[in-house]
Amino acid sequence: MNPLSLRLSAIIVPLLVASLLQAGPASADDDAPPSGYPSWAEVQQAQGNEAAASAEVDRINQLLAGLQQKSGELGAAAIKAGTEYAKAHDALQHQQAVTQKLAEASQQAKAKADSLRKATSSLVVQAYESGGFDPGPWSLANAAIAPDNIQNFALLNRVLDRTAKLHDDALSASRASAAATAQEQAARDVLAQLDSDAAAKAQAAESARRAAEDSVAATDGQRKTMVAQLASLTSTSAAVAQKYQEGQVALAAYQAAQEAKREAAQRKAIADAAAAAAAAANNQQAVQPPISSGGGGGFVGGGGGGGGNVVNDPAGARQYASSRLGAYGWGQDQMQCLSLLWTQESSWMTDATNPSSGAYGVAQALPPDKYYSAGSDWLSNYRTQIDWGLGYIRDRYGSPCNAWQHEMGFNWY
């Protein structure tokens, strides 16, 4: 029993007992044990449901951690693929610019070659028709040639040779440019294919990343649902345990009320017997016989080897036990549980003996000589028995209320 339950028992049980005693004679229904409270099996079932939900939350948390790690890896892969695509695309655009420049240079070389070819043809025709040669148009192209020192025909031949060479150079340049343009075009086609492949890989990586994020989001949603369910089950388990505890407190109060009724009836019977004896003795003072009840529930008194030295004083025994609680570290709130426990075990009788097991005395030690550790007069002295019994409860259960809980569950302590 936890400290909160003990405090509740210490407060609630006396109040319930007082209310039952003040209510007067109870009807058959009022005298019945309390009912409607959950059983210990139901408490265990609720706690089992809570434990299962907690295990499922742990499993989902582990799954979520794995998915989050995988999502991170796919995100990194998507970034890498995107970077590779960007590089391939930049290379393609650069190559396209280079190819464009080469194409323009090729066109310029071709135009120059065409111009030279036309000029050469025109010069040949002019020289043929005039039978001579006017070097005027060529003076800029060949200023080192002195037209006054060279025959027209020789000059024409030299100019034609020079022009033909320029024409051939222009054609060669045009062809080289065209070949380079073709090579660049082939390279651009390869780059275009690489660009397409890189784009496809980047798209696939991005799709995988989004799918991983969706899986993480879905699993996290499942985790949140399970956490909410666990909170609900935890609350339910706590509520069932609380109702069970309330039932145990109510049962303890009922048993205390029943014991109080029994003791009241016993006192009334003794008083009635004393009154009858007084009347029979013609109003002479009657001597009340000593209390020698054999205890409740299957115990017999007057045995145990104590003979006439045995002192049976339940009220005195209770008072002594109450005075000794502080020596064992307990408060008076534990006295109610101790009273219920030893009332059920021995009715606080010094010589109470269990005919089945042989347990003896107020604390029902088994075997009885265990009492000897508390004093050699254990057969007849309830104080010695109580000192031993309180030590036994402290060492085995920690407190009388814990021992009483065990007694209610197993019918022994």
CSV table of C-alpha atoms in Angstrom, one decimal:
chain,number,residue,atom,x,y,z
A,1,MET,CA,0.0,0.0,0.0
A,2,ASN,CA,1.5,3.4,-0.9
A,3,PRO,CA,1.6,6.3,1.6
A,4,LEU,CA,-1.3,8.1,0.0
A,5,SER,CA,-3.5,5.0,0.4
A,6,LEU,CA,-2.4,4.7,4.0
A,7,ARG,CA,-3.4,8.3,4.7
A,8,LEU,CA,-6.7,7.8,2.9
A,9,SER,CA,-7.4,4.7,5.0
A,10,ALA,CA,-6.5,6.5,8.2
A,11,ILE,CA,-9.0,9.2,7.4
A,12,ILE,CA,-11.8,7.3,5.7
A,13,VAL,CA,-12.0,4.1,7.7
A,14,PRO,CA,-12.7,5.8,11.1
A,15,LEU,CA,-15.3,8.1,9.5
A,16,LEU,CA,-17.1,5.2,7.9
A,17,VAL,CA,-17.0,3.2,11.1
A,18,ALA,CA,-18.4,6.2,13.1
A,19,SER,CA,-21.2,6.7,10.6
A,20,LEU,CA,-22.2,3.1,10.7
A,21,LEU,CA,-22.3,3.0,14.5
A,22,GLN,CA,-24.3,6.2,14.7
A,23,ALA,CA,-26.8,5.0,12.2
A,24,GLY,CA,-28.3,2.5,14.7
A,25,PRO,CA,-29.6,-1.0,13.8
A,26,ALA,CA,-29.0,-1.7,10.1
A,27,SER,CA,-31.4,-3.5,7.7
A,28,ALA,CA,-30.4,-6.6,5.9
A,29,ASP,CA,-29.2,-4.6,2.9
A,30,ASP,CA,-27.3,-2.1,5.1
A,31,ASP,CA,-25.6,-5.0,6.9
A,32,ALA,CA,-24.3,-6.5,3.6
A,33,PRO,CA,-20.6,-6.1,2.7
A,34,PRO,CA,-19.8,-3.3,0.3
A,35,SER,CA,-20.1,-4.2,-3.4
A,36,GLY,CA,-19.8,-2.7,-6.9
A,37,TYR,CA,-16.0,-2.1,-6.6
A,38,PRO,CA,-13.5,-3.6,-9.2
A,39,SER,CA,-11.7,-6.7,-8.3
A,40,TRP,CA,-7.9,-7.1,-8.1
A,41,ALA,CA,-8.1,-9.1,-11.4
A,42,GLU,CA,-9.7,-6.1,-13.1
A,43,VAL,CA,-7.0,-3.8,-11.8
A,44,GLN,CA,-4.4,-6.1,-13.2
A,45,GLN,CA,-6.2,-6.2,-16.6
A,46,ALA,CA,-6.3,-2.4,-16.7
A,47,GLN,CA,-2.6,-2.2,-15.9
A,48,GLY,CA,-1.9,-4.9,-18.5
A,49,ASN,CA,-3.7,-2.8,-21.2
A,50,GLU,CA,-1.6,0.2,-20.2
A,51,ALA,CA,1.6,-1.8,-20.4
A,52,ALA,CA,0.7,-3.2,-23.8
A,53,ALA,CA,0.0,0.3,-25.1
A,54,SER,CA,3.3,1.6,-23.7
A,55,ALA,CA,5.2,-1.2,-25.5
A,56,GLU,CA,3.4,-0.3,-28.8
A,57,VAL,CA,4.4,3.4,-28.3
A,58,ASP,CA,8.0,2.3,-27.8
A,59,ARG,CA,7.9,0.2,-31.0
A,60,ILE,CA,6.5,3.0,-33.1
A,61,ASN,CA,9.1,5.4,-31.7
A,62,GLN,CA,11.8,3.1,-32.8
A,63,LEU,CA,10.2,2.8,-36.2
A,64,LEU,CA,9.9,6.5,-36.5
A,65,ALA,CA,13.5,7.0,-35.6
A,66,GLY,CA,14.5,4.6,-38.4
A,67,LEU,CA,12.3,6.4,-40.9
A,68,GLN,CA,13.6,9.8,-40.0
A,69,GLN,CA,17.2,8.6,-40.5
A,70,LYS,CA,16.2,7.1,-43.9
A,71,SER,CA,14.5,10.4,-44.9
A,72,GLY,CA,17.6,12.3,-44.0
A,73,GLU,CA,19.7,10.0,-46.2
A,74,LEU,CA,17.3,10.3,-49.1
A,75,GLY,CA,17.3,14.1,-48.6
A,76,ALA,CA,21.1,14.2,-48.9
A,77,ALA,CA,20.9,12.0,-52.0
A,78,ALA,CA,18.4,14.4,-53.6
A,79,ILE,CA,20.6,17.3,-52.9
A,80,LYS,CA,23.6,15.6,-54.5
A,81,ALA,CA,21.6,14.6,-57.6
A,82,GLY,CA,20.3,18.1,-57.9
A,83,THR,CA,23.9,19.5,-57.7
A,84,GLU,CA,25.1,17.0,-60.4
A,85,TYR,CA,22.2,18.1,-62.6
A,86,ALA,CA,23.0,21.7,-62.2
A,87,LYS,CA,26.6,21.1,-63.2
A,88,ALA,CA,25.6,19.1,-66.3
A,89,HIS,CA,23.2,21.8,-67.3
A,90,ASP,CA,25.8,24.6,-66.9
A,91,ALA,CA,28.3,22.6,-69.0
A,92,LEU,CA,25.6,22.1,-71.7
A,93,GLN,CA,24.8,25.8,-71.8
A,94,HIS,CA,28.6,26.7,-71.9
A,95,GLN,CA,29.2,24.2,-74.8
A,96,GLN,CA,26.2,25.7,-76.7
A,97,ALA,CA,27.7,29.1,-76.4
A,98,VAL,CA,31.1,27.8,-77.6
A,99,THR,CA,29.5,26.1,-80.5
A,100,GLN,CA,27.6,29.2,-81.5
A,101,LYS,CA,30.8,31.2,-81.6
A,102,LEU,CA,32.5,28.6,-83.8
A,103,ALA,CA,29.6,28.6,-86.1
A,104,GLU,CA,29.8,32.4,-86.5
A,105,ALA,CA,33.5,32.2,-87.2
A,106,SER,CA,32.9,29.5,-89.8
A,107,GLN,CA,30.3,31.7,-91.5
A,108,GLN,CA,32.7,34.6,-91.6
A,109,ALA,CA,35.5,32.5,-93.1
A,110,LYS,CA,33.2,31.2,-95.7
A,111,ALA,CA,32.0,34.7,-96.6
A,112,LYS,CA,35.6,35.9,-96.9
A,113,ALA,CA,36.5,32.9,-99.2
A,114,ASP,CA,33.5,33.7,-101.4
A,115,SER,CA,34.5,37.3,-101.7
A,116,LEU,CA,38.1,36.5,-102.6
A,117,ARG,CA,36.9,34.0,-105.2
A,118,LYS,CA,34.7,36.5,-106.9
A,119,ALA,CA,37.4,39.2,-106.9
A,120,THR,CA,39.9,36.7,-108.5
A,121,SER,CA,37.4,35.7,-111.2
A,122,SER,CA,36.7,39.4,-112.0
A,123,LEU,CA,40.4,40.2,-112.3
A,124,VAL,CA,41.1,37.3,-114.7
A,125,VAL,CA,38.3,38.4,-117.0
A,126,GLN,CA,39.5,42.0,-117.0
A,127,ALA,CA,43.0,41.1,-117.8
A,128,TYR,CA,41.9,38.8,-120.6
A,129,GLU,CA,39.7,41.4,-122.3
A,130,SER,CA,42.1,44.3,-122.1
A,131,GLY,CA,45.3,42.4,-123.0
A,132,GLY,CA,46.9,44.3,-120.2
A,133,PHE,CA,46.7,44.9,-116.5
A,134,ASP,CA,45.8,47.8,-114.4
A,135,PRO,CA,47.4,47.3,-111.0
A,136,GLY,CA,45.2,50.0,-109.4
A,137,PRO,CA,42.8,47.7,-107.7
A,138,TRP,CA,45.7,45.6,-106.3
A,139,SER,CA,47.9,48.4,-105.1
A,140,LEU,CA,46.7,48.0,-101.5
A,141,ALA,CA,46.9,44.2,-101.5
A,142,ASN,CA,50.5,44.3,-103.0
A,143,ALA,CA,52.0,47.8,-102.4
A,144,ALA,CA,55.6,46.4,-102.5
A,145,ILE,CA,55.2,45.7,-106.2
A,146,ALA,CA,56.3,48.5,-108.4
A,147,PRO,CA,54.0,48.6,-111.5
A,148,ASP,CA,56.5,50.6,-113.5
A,149,ASN,CA,59.2,47.8,-113.2
A,150,ILE,CA,57.1,44.7,-113.9
A,151,GLN,CA,55.3,43.7,-117.1
A,152,ASN,CA,51.6,43.5,-116.9
A,153,PHE,CA,51.5,39.8,-117.5
A,154,ALA,CA,54.0,38.9,-114.8
A,155,LEU,CA,52.2,41.2,-112.4
A,156,LEU,CA,48.9,39.5,-113.2
A,157,ASN,CA,50.4,36.1,-112.5
A,158,ARG,CA,51.8,37.1,-109.2
A,159,VAL,CA,48.5,38.7,-108.1
A,160,LEU,CA,46.6,35.6,-109.2
A,161,ASP,CA,48.9,33.4,-107.3
A,162,ARG,CA,48.6,35.5,-104.2
A,163,THR,CA,44.8,35.6,-104.6
A,164,ALA,CA,44.6,31.9,-105.1
A,165,LYS,CA,46.6,31.3,-102.0
A,166,LEU,CA,44.3,33.6,-100.0
A,167,HIS,CA,41.3,31.8,-101.5
A,168,ASP,CA,42.7,28.4,-100.5
A,169,ASP,CA,43.5,29.6,-97.0
A,170,ALA,CA,40.0,30.9,-96.6
A,171,LEU,CA,38.5,27.6,-97.9
A,172,SER,CA,40.7,25.6,-95.5
A,173,ALA,CA,39.7,27.8,-92.6
A,174,SER,CA,36.1,27.4,-93.6
A,175,ARG,CA,36.4,23.6,-93.7
A,176,ALA,CA,38.3,23.5,-90.4
A,177,SER,CA,35.6,25.7,-88.8
A,178,ALA,CA,32.9,23.4,-90.2
A,179,ALA,CA,34.7,20.3,-88.8
A,180,ALA,CA,35.1,21.9,-85.4
A,181,THR,CA,31.4,22.9,-85.5
A,182,ALA,CA,30.4,19.3,-86.2
A,183,GLN,CA,32.6,18.1,-83.4
A,184,GLU,CA,31.2,20.6,-81.0
A,185,GLN,CA,27.7,19.7,-82.1
A,186,ALA,CA,28.4,16.0,-81.3
A,187,ALA,CA,29.8,17.0,-77.9
A,188,ARG,CA,26.7,19.1,-77.3
A,189,ASP,CA,24.5,16.1,-78.2
A,190,VAL,CA,26.3,14.0,-75.6
A,191,LEU,CA,26.0,16.7,-73.0
A,192,ALA,CA,22.4,17.1,-73.8
A,193,GLN,CA,21.9,13.3,-73.1
A,194,LEU,CA,23.9,13.6,-69.8
A,195,ASP,CA,21.8,16.6,-68.9
A,196,SER,CA,18.6,14.6,-69.5
A,197,ASP,CA,19.9,11.7,-67.5
A,198,ALA,CA,21.0,14.0,-64.6
A,199,ALA,CA,17.5,15.6,-64.6
A,200,ALA,CA,15.8,12.2,-64.5
A,201,LYS,CA,18.0,11.1,-61.5
A,202,ALA,CA,17.4,14.4,-59.7
A,203,GLN,CA,13.6,14.0,-60.2
A,204,ALA,CA,13.7,10.4,-59.0
A,205,ALA,CA,15.8,11.4,-55.9
A,206,GLU,CA,13.4,14.2,-55.1
A,207,SER,CA,10.4,11.8,-55.4
A,208,ALA,CA,12.1,9.3,-53.0
A,209,ARG,CA,12.7,12.1,-50.6
A,210,ARG,CA,9.1,13.3,-50.6
A,211,ALA,CA,7.9,9.7,-50.2
A,212,ALA,CA,10.2,9.2,-47.2
A,213,GLU,CA,8.8,12.5,-45.7
A,214,ASP,CA,5.3,11.3,-46.2
A,215,SER,CA,6.1,8.0,-44.5
A,216,VAL,CA,7.6,9.9,-41.5
A,217,ALA,CA,4.6,12.1,-41.3
A,218,ALA,CA,2.2,9.1,-41.4
A,219,THR,CA,4.2,7.2,-38.7
A,220,ASP,CA,4.4,10.3,-36.5
A,221,GLY,CA,0.6,10.6,-36.8
A,222,GLN,CA,0.2,7.0,-35.7
A,223,ARG,CA,2.6,7.7,-32.8
A,224,LYS,CA,0.6,10.7,-31.7
A,225,THR,CA,-2.6,8.6,-31.8
A,226,MET,CA,-1.0,5.8,-29.7
A,227,VAL,CA,0.4,8.3,-27.2
A,228,ALA,CA,-3.2,9.7,-26.8
A,229,GLN,CA,-4.5,6.2,-26.4
A,230,LEU,CA,-1.8,5.4,-23.8
A,231,ALA,CA,-2.7,8.5,-21.8
A,232,SER,CA,-6.4,7.4,-21.8
A,233,LEU,CA,-5.5,3.9,-20.7
A,234,THR,CA,-3.1,5.2,-18.0
A,235,SER,CA,-6.0,7.4,-16.7
A,236,THR,CA,-8.4,4.4,-16.8
A,237,SER,CA,-5.9,2.2,-15.0
A,238,ALA,CA,-5.4,4.8,-12.3
A,239,ALA,CA,-9.1,5.2,-11.9
A,240,VAL,CA,-9.7,1.4,-11.6
A,241,ALA,CA,-6.9,1.1,-9.1
A,242,GLN,CA,-8.4,4.1,-7.1
A,243,LYS,CA,-11.8,2.5,-7.1
A,244,TYR,CA,-10.3,-0.8,-6.0
A,245,GLN,CA,-8.6,1.0,-3.1
A,246,GLU,CA,-11.8,2.7,-2.2
A,247,GLY,CA,-13.4,-0.7,-2.1
A,248,GLN,CA,-10.7,-2.1,0.2
A,249,VAL,CA,-11.2,0.9,2.5
A,250,ALA,CA,-15.0,0.4,2.5
A,251,LEU,CA,-14.5,-3.3,3.2
A,252,ALA,CA,-12.2,-2.5,6.1
A,253,ALA,CA,-14.8,0.0,7.5
A,254,TYR,CA,-17.5,-2.7,7.1
A,255,GLN,CA,-15.4,-5.3,9.0
A,256,ALA,CA,-14.6,-2.7,11.7
A,257,ALA,CA,-18.3,-1.9,12.1
A,258,GLN,CA,-19.1,-5.6,12.3
A,259,GLU,CA,-16.4,-6.1,15.0
A,260,ALA,CA,-17.7,-3.1,16.9
A,261,LYS,CA,-21.2,-4.5,16.8
A,262,ARG,CA,-19.9,-7.9,18.0
A,263,GLU,CA,-18.1,-6.2,20.9
A,264,ALA,CA,-21.1,-4.1,21.8
A,265,ALA,CA,-23.3,-7.3,21.8
A,266,GLN,CA,-20.7,-9.0,24.0
A,267,ARG,CA,-20.6,-6.1,26.5
A,268,LYS,CA,-24.4,-6.1,26.5
A,269,ALA,CA,-24.5,-9.8,27.2
A,270,ILE,CA,-22.1,-9.4,30.1
A,271,ALA,CA,-24.1,-6.5,31.5
A,272,ASP,CA,-27.3,-8.5,31.2
A,273,ALA,CA,-25.7,-11.5,33.0
A,274,ALA,CA,-24.4,-9.2,35.8
A,275,ALA,CA,-27.9,-7.7,36.2
A,276,ALA,CA,-29.5,-11.1,36.4
A,277,ALA,CA,-26.9,-12.3,39.0
A,278,ALA,CA,-27.5,-9.2,41.0
A,279,ALA,CA,-31.3,-9.8,41.0
A,280,ALA,CA,-30.8,-13.4,41.9
A,281,ALA,CA,-28.6,-12.5,44.9
A,282,ASN,CA,-31.3,-10.2,46.3
A,283,ASN,CA,-29.5,-7.0,45.3
A,284,GLN,CA,-26.1,-8.2,46.7
A,285,GLN,CA,-23.1,-7.0,44.9
A,286,ALA,CA,-22.3,-9.3,42.1
A,287,VAL,CA,-18.7,-10.0,41.0
A,288,GLN,CA,-18.3,-9.7,37.3
A,289,PRO,CA,-16.5,-12.7,35.9
A,290,PRO,CA,-13.3,-12.0,34.1
A,291,ILE,CA,-13.3,-11.8,30.3
A,292,SER,CA,-12.1,-15.1,29.0
A,293,SER,CA,-13.4,-15.1,25.4
A,294,GLY,CA,-11.7,-17.6,23.2
A,295,GLY,CA,-11.3,-15.2,20.3
A,296,GLY,CA,-13.0,-15.1,17.0
A,297,GLY,CA,-13.0,-17.4,14.0
A,298,GLY,CA,-11.7,-20.8,15.0
A,299,PHE,CA,-9.5,-19.9,17.9
A,300,VAL,CA,-9.7,-21.5,21.4
A,301,GLY,CA,-8.6,-19.9,24.7
A,302,GLY,CA,-7.3,-21.2,28.0
A,303,GLY,CA,-4.7,-23.4,26.4
A,304,GLY,CA,-1.1,-22.7,25.4
A,305,GLY,CA,0.4,-24.0,28.6
A,306,GLY,CA,-0.1,-20.8,30.5
A,307,GLY,CA,-2.5,-22.1,33.1
A,308,GLY,CA,-3.9,-19.6,35.5
A,309,ASN,CA,-1.1,-17.2,34.9
A,310,VAL,CA,-2.4,-16.2,31.4
A,311,VAL,CA,-3.8,-12.7,31.3
A,312,ASN,CA,-6.5,-12.2,28.7
A,313,ASP,CA,-7.3,-8.5,28.5
A,314,PRO,CA,-8.2,-7.4,24.9
A,315,ALA,CA,-8.8,-3.8,25.8
A,316,GLY,CA,-5.5,-3.6,27.7
A,317,ALA,CA,-3.7,-5.3,24.9
A,318,ARG,CA,-5.0,-2.8,22.4
A,319,GLN,CA,-4.0,0.1,24.6
A,320,TYR,CA,-0.5,-1.3,25.0
A,321,ALA,CA,-0.1,-1.9,21.3
A,322,SER,CA,-1.2,1.7,20.6
A,323,SER,CA,1.4,3.0,23.0
A,324,ARG,CA,4.1,1.1,21.3
A,325,LEU,CA,3.5,2.2,17.7
A,326,GLY,CA,5.8,5.2,17.9
A,327,ALA,CA,8.7,2.9,19.0
A,328,TYR,CA,8.5,1.2,15.6
A,329,GLY,CA,8.3,4.5,13.6
A,330,TRP,CA,4.5,4.5,13.1
A,331,GLY,CA,1.8,7.0,13.8
A,332,GLN,CA,-1.6,6.4,15.4
A,333,ASP,CA,-3.1,6.2,11.9
A,334,GLN,CA,-1.8,2.6,11.8
A,335,MET,CA,-3.7,1.5,14.9
A,336,GLN,CA,-7.0,1.0,13.0
A,337,CYS,CA,-5.3,-1.5,10.6
A,338,LEU,CA,-3.5,-3.3,13.5
A,339,SER,CA,-6.8,-3.6,15.4
A,340,LEU,CA,-8.5,-5.1,12.4
A,341,LEU,CA,-5.6,-7.5,11.8
A,342,TRP,CA,-5.3,-8.9,15.3
A,343,THR,CA,-9.0,-8.9,15.9
A,344,GLN,CA,-9.3,-11.3,12.9
A,345,GLU,CA,-6.3,-13.3,13.9
A,346,SER,CA,-6.8,-13.7,17.7
A,347,SER,CA,-9.4,-11.3,19.0
A,348,TRP,CA,-6.5,-9.9,21.0
A,349,MET,CA,-6.5,-12.9,23.3
A,350,THR,CA,-3.2,-13.9,25.0
A,351,ASP,CA,-3.9,-17.6,24.8
A,352,ALA,CA,-5.7,-17.7,21.5
A,353,THR,CA,-4.6,-20.9,19.8
A,354,ASN,CA,-5.4,-22.0,16.2
A,355,PRO,CA,-6.4,-25.7,16.4
A,356,SER,CA,-5.4,-26.3,12.8
A,357,SER,CA,-1.9,-24.7,12.6
A,358,GLY,CA,-0.9,-24.3,16.2
A,359,ALA,CA,-0.4,-20.5,15.9
A,360,TYR,CA,-0.5,-18.9,19.3
A,361,GLY,CA,-1.2,-15.6,21.1
A,362,VAL,CA,-2.2,-12.1,20.1
A,363,ALA,CA,0.1,-12.0,17.0
A,364,GLN,CA,-0.5,-15.7,16.2
A,365,ALA,CA,3.2,-16.7,16.0
A,366,LEU,CA,4.0,-19.9,14.3
A,367,PRO,CA,5.7,-21.8,15.8
A,368,PRO,CA,4.8,-20.1,19.1
A,369,ASP,CA,8.3,-20.2,20.5
A,370,LYS,CA,9.2,-17.4,18.1
A,371,TYR,CA,7.9,-15.1,20.9
A,372,TYR,CA,10.9,-16.2,23.1
A,373,SER,CA,13.1,-13.6,21.3
A,374,ALA,CA,10.9,-10.9,22.9
A,375,GLY,CA,10.8,-12.4,26.4
A,376,SER,CA,10.6,-15.6,28.4
A,377,ASP,CA,7.1,-14.9,29.6
A,378,TRP,CA,5.6,-15.1,26.2
A,379,LEU,CA,3.1,-17.8,27.1
A,380,SER,CA,1.1,-15.6,29.5
A,381,ASN,CA,2.1,-11.9,28.8
A,382,TYR,CA,0.4,-10.2,25.9
A,383,ARG,CA,2.9,-7.4,26.1
A,384,THR,CA,5.8,-9.7,25.1
A,385,GLN,CA,3.6,-11.1,22.3
A,386,ILE,CA,2.7,-7.6,21.0
A,387,ASP,CA,6.4,-6.5,21.1
A,388,TRP,CA,7.4,-9.5,19.0
A,389,GLY,CA,4.4,-9.1,16.7
A,390,LEU,CA,5.1,-5.4,16.0
A,391,GLY,CA,8.7,-6.3,15.1
A,392,TYR,CA,7.6,-9.1,12.8
A,393,ILE,CA,5.2,-6.7,11.0
A,394,ARG,CA,7.9,-4.0,10.6
A,395,ASP,CA,10.4,-6.5,9.2
A,396,ARG,CA,8.1,-8.3,6.9
A,397,TYR,CA,5.5,-5.7,5.7
A,398,GLY,CA,6.8,-2.3,6.8
A,399,SER,CA,3.5,-1.3,8.5
A,400,PRO,CA,0.3,-2.7,10.0
A,401,CYS,CA,-1.8,-1.4,7.1
A,402,ASN,CA,0.4,-3.2,4.6
A,403,ALA,CA,0.1,-6.4,6.7
A,404,TRP,CA,-3.7,-5.9,6.8
A,405,GLN,CA,-3.8,-5.5,3.0
A,406,HIS,CA,-2.0,-8.9,2.8
A,407,GLU,CA,-4.4,-10.4,5.3
A,408,MET,CA,-7.4,-9.3,3.2
A,409,GLY,CA,-5.9,-10.7,0.0
A,410,PHE,CA,-4.7,-14.1,1.3
A,411,ASN,CA,-6.3,-14.6,4.8
A,412,TRP,CA,-3.0,-14.8,6.5
A,413,TYR,CA,0.0,-12.5,7.1
